[in-house]
Coordinates of C-alpha atoms in Angstrom, one line a residue:
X1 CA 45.3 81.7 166.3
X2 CA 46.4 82.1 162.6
X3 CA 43.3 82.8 160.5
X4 CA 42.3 80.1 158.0
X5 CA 43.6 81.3 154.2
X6 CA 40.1 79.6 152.7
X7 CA 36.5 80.3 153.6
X8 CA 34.7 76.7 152.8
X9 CA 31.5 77.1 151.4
X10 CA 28.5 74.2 151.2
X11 CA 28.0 71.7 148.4
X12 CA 24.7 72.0 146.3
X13 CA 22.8 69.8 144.4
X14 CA 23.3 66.4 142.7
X15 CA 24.5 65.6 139.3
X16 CA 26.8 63.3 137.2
X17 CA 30.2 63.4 136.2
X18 CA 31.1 65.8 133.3
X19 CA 32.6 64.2 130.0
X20 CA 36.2 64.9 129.2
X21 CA 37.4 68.1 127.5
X22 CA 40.9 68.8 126.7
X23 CA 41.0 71.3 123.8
X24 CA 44.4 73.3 123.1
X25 CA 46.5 71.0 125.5
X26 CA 49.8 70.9 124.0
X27 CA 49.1 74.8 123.1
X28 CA 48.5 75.7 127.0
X29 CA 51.8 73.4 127.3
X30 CA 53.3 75.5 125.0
X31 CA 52.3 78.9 126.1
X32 CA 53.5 78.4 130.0
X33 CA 57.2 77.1 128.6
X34 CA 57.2 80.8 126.8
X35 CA 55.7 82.3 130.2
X36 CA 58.1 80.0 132.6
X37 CA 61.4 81.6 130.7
X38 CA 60.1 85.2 131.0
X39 CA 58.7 85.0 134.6
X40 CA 62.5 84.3 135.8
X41 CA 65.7 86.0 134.3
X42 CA 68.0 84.6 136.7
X43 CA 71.0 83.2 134.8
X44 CA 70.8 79.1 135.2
X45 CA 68.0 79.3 137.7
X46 CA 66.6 76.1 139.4
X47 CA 63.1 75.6 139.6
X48 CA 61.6 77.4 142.8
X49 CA 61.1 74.6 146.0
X50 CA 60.7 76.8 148.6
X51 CA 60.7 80.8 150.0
X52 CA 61.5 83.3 152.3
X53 CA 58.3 85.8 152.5
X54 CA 57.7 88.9 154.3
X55 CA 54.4 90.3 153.8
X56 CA 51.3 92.2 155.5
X57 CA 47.7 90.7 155.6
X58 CA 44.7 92.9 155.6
X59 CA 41.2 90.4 156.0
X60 CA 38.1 91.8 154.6
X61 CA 35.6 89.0 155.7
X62 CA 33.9 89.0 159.3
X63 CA 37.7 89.3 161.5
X64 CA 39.0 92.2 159.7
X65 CA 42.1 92.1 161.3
X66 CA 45.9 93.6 159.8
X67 CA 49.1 91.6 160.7
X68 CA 52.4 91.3 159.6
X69 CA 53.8 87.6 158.6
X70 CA 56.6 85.8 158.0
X71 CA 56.2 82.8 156.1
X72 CA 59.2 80.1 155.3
X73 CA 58.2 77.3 152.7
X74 CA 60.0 74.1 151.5
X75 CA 58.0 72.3 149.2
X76 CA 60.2 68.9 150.0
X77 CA 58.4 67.1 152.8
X78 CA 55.9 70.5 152.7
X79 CA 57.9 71.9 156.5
X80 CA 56.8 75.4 157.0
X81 CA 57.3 78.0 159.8
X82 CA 54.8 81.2 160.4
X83 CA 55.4 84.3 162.7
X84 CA 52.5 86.3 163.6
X85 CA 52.7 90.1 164.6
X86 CA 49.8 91.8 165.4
X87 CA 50.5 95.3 166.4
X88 CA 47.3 96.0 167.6
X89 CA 47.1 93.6 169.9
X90 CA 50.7 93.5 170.7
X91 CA 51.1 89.8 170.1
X92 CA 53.7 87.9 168.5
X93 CA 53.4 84.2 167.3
X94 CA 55.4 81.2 165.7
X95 CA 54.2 78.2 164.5
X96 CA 54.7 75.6 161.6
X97 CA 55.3 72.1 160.7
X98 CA 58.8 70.7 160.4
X99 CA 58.3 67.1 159.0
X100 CA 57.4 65.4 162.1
X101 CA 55.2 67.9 164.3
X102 CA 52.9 70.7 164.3
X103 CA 54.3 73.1 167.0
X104 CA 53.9 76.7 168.4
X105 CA 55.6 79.0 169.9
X106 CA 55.1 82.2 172.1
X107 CA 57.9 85.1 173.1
X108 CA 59.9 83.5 176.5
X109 CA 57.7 80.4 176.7
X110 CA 58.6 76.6 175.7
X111 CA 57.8 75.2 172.1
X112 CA 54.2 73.7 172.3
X113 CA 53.5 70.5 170.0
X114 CA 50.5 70.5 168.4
X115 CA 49.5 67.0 168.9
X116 CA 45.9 66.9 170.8
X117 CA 42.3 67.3 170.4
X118 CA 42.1 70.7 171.6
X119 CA 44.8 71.9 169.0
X120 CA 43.1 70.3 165.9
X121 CA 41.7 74.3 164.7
X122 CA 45.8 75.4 165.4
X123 CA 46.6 72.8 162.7
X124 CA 44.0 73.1 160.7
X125 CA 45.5 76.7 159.9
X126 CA 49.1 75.3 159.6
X127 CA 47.4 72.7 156.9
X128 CA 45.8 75.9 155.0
X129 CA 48.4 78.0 155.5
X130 CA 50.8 74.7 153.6
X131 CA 48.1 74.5 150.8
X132 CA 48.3 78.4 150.2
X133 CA 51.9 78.1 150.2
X134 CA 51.8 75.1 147.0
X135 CA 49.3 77.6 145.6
X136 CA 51.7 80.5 145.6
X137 CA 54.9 78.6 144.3
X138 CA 52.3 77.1 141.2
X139 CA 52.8 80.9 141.2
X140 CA 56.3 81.7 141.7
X141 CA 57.0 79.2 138.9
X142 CA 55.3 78.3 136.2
X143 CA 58.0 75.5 135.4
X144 CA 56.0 73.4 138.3
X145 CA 52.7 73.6 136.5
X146 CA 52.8 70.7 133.7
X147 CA 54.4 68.3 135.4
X148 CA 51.7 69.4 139.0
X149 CA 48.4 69.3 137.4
X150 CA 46.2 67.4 134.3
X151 CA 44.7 67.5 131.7
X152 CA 45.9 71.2 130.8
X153 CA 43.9 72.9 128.2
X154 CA 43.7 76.3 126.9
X155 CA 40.5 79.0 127.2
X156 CA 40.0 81.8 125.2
X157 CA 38.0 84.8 126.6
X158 CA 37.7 89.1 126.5
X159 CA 40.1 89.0 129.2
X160 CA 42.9 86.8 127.0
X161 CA 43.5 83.0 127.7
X162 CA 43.0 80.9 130.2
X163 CA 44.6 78.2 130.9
X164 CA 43.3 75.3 132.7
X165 CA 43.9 72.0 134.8
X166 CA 43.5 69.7 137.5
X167 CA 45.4 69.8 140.5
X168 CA 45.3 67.5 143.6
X169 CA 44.0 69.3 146.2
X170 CA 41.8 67.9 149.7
X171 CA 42.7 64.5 148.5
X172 CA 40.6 65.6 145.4
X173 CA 40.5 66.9 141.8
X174 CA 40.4 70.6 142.1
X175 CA 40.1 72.7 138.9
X176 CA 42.6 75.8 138.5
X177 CA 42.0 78.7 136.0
X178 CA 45.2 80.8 135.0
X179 CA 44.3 83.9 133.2
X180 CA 48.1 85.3 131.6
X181 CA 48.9 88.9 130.7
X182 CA 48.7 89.0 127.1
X183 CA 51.7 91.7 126.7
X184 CA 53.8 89.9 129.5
X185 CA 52.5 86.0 129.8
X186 CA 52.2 86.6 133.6
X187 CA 49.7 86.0 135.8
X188 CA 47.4 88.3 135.9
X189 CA 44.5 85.9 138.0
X190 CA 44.5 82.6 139.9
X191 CA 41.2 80.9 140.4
X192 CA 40.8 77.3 141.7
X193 CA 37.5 75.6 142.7
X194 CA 36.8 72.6 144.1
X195 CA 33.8 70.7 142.5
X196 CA 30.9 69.6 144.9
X197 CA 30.8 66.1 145.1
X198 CA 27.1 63.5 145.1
X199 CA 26.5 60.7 147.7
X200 CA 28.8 58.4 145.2
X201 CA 31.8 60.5 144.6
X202 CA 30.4 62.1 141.7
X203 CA 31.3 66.0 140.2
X204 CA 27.7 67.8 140.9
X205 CA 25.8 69.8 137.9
X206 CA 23.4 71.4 137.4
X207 CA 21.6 71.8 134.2
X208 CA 24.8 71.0 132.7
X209 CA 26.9 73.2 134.9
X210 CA 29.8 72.5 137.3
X211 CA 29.2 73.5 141.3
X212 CA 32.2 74.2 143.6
X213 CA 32.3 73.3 147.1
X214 CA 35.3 75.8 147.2
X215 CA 35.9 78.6 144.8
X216 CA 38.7 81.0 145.5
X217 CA 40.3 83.6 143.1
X218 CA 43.3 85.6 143.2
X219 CA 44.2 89.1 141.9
X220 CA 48.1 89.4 141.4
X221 CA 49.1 93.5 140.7
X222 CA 52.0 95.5 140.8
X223 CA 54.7 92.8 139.5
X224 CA 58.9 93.4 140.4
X225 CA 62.0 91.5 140.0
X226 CA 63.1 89.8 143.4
X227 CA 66.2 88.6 142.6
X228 CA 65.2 88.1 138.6
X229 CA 61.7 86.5 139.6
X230 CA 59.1 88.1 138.7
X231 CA 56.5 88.0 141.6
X232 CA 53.5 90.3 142.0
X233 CA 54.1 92.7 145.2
X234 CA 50.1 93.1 145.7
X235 CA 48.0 89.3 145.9
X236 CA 43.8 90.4 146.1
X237 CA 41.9 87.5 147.4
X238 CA 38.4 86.9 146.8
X239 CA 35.9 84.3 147.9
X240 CA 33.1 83.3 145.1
X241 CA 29.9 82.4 145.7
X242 CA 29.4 78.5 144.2
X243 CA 27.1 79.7 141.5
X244 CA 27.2 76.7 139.0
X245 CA 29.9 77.7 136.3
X246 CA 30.1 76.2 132.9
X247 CA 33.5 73.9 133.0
X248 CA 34.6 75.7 129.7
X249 CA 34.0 79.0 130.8
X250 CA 35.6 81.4 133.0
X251 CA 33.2 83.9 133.4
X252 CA 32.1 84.6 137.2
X253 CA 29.3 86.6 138.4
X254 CA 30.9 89.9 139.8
X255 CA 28.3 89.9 142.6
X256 CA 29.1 87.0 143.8
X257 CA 32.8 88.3 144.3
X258 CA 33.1 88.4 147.7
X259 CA 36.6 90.4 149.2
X260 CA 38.5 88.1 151.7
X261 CA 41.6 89.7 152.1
X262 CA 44.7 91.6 150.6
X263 CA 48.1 90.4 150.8
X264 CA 51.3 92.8 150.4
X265 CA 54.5 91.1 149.5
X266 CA 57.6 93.4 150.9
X267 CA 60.7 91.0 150.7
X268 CA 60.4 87.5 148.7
X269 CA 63.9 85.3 148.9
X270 CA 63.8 82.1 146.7
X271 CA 66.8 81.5 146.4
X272 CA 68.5 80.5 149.7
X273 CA 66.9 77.6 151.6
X274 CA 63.8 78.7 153.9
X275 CA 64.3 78.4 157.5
X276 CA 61.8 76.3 158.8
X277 CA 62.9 75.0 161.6
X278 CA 61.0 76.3 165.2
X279 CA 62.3 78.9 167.1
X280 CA 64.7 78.3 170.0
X281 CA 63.3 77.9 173.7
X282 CA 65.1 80.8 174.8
X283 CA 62.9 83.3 171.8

């Protein structure tokens, strides 16, 4: 089974909804229109809707297993196809969405829909594994941003400025926290949490503070040019505690900094059309 890409952690206590605060927004606007035409130096480039990815996956929680993936993306209609090799175990696996169906796929057998009871955890993953993907091509292109989330607004911290937003994620407002490179306006973290909710729908605090249900944070490292995109080669994920956070804050206590897993990106195409379409019966 292809492991879940988020660890989801319990809601805590009860609160109200926290007032609006938008300072800096058309200066975060600003700053990722300066970062969006030096993240890509392709001549005449259109904005990034999908990718070809070839990486390795090392987990760090309670599996700790290494696998190689393939992962093809399109962002229209959100089709994706996954291939699983474990050399370890010697086992190679496809599976994806492509519009209609969830499906799987196993070496010399016939393609497996997805479409019962007892498959529900197989597309749970594919469901986690699409969510990641809209998370990585926020990434890929910063272009996407503005017109993707709300109420963007800029942070200043020690570690250089933040931007922030809304984005809608779990059929919910989800917070994001972009922390750019001062020297190069890339990204140098990715953090989006999902605030806790109360019995009416309400964002939970306490004593003034924000509380995630979900709070996930990525470490991007060792940037190249694939193709005149500039993409990080080395993705750190780590899972954080739900400690209640102030809203306009980004600072995070590094114990509760959990490792989940490193990602290593070898070959990233975004420029031809991803192949998401499921394997042929005869694979």
């Amino acid at each position: 089974m292809f492991p879940p890409f988020f660890l989801l952690l319990s809601p805590l206590l009860q609160a109200v909804p926290p007032p609006p605060d938008l300072p800096h927004q058309s200066e975060a606007v600003e700053l990722l229109h300066r970062a969006a035409k030096l993240q890509n130096s392709a001549r005449n480039s259109a904005p990034v809707t999908g990718f070809h990815l070839s990486l390795n996956i090392r987990e760090r929680n309670q599996s700790r297993n290494d696998f190689d993936l393939e992962l093809n993306f399109d962002a229209q209609g959100e089709r994706i196809r996954i291939v699983v090799e474990d050399a370890n175990r010697g086992t190679r696996l496809a599976k994806g969405f492509d519009g209609k169906a969830y499906w799987l796929k196993e070496p010399k057998k016939p393609i497996l829909f997805l479409d019962g009871r007892e498959f529900s955890q197989d597309r749970d993953a594919i469901e986690q594994a699409i969510e990641f993907s809209n998370h990585l091509l926020l990434l890929l292109d910063f272009k996407h941003l503005p017109k993707a989330c709300e109420e963007l607004s800029l942070i200043h911290s020690d570690e250089g400025k933040w931007i922030r937003g809304f984005l809608p994620l779990q059929g919910q407002k989800s917070y994001f926290f972009l922390l750019l490179n001062p020297k190069t306006l890339l990204a140098d973290k990715l953090r989006i949490g999902v605030p806790a909710r109360n019995e009416d729908g309400g964002t939970l605090l306490k004593e003034g503070k924000l509380v995630f249900s979900q709070l996930t944070e990525y470490e991007l490292l060792h940037y190249r040019s694939f193709a005149g995109l500039q993409a990080p080669q080395v993705i750190r994920e780590f899972l954080l505690l739900p400690e209640p956070i102030q809203k306009t804050s980004t600072e995070v206590d590094p114990n509760l900094r959990h490792p989940s897993r490193i990602v290593e990106v070898h070959n990233l195409n975004w420029q031809k059309k991803p192949n998401t379409s499921p394997p042929k019966t005869t694979d």
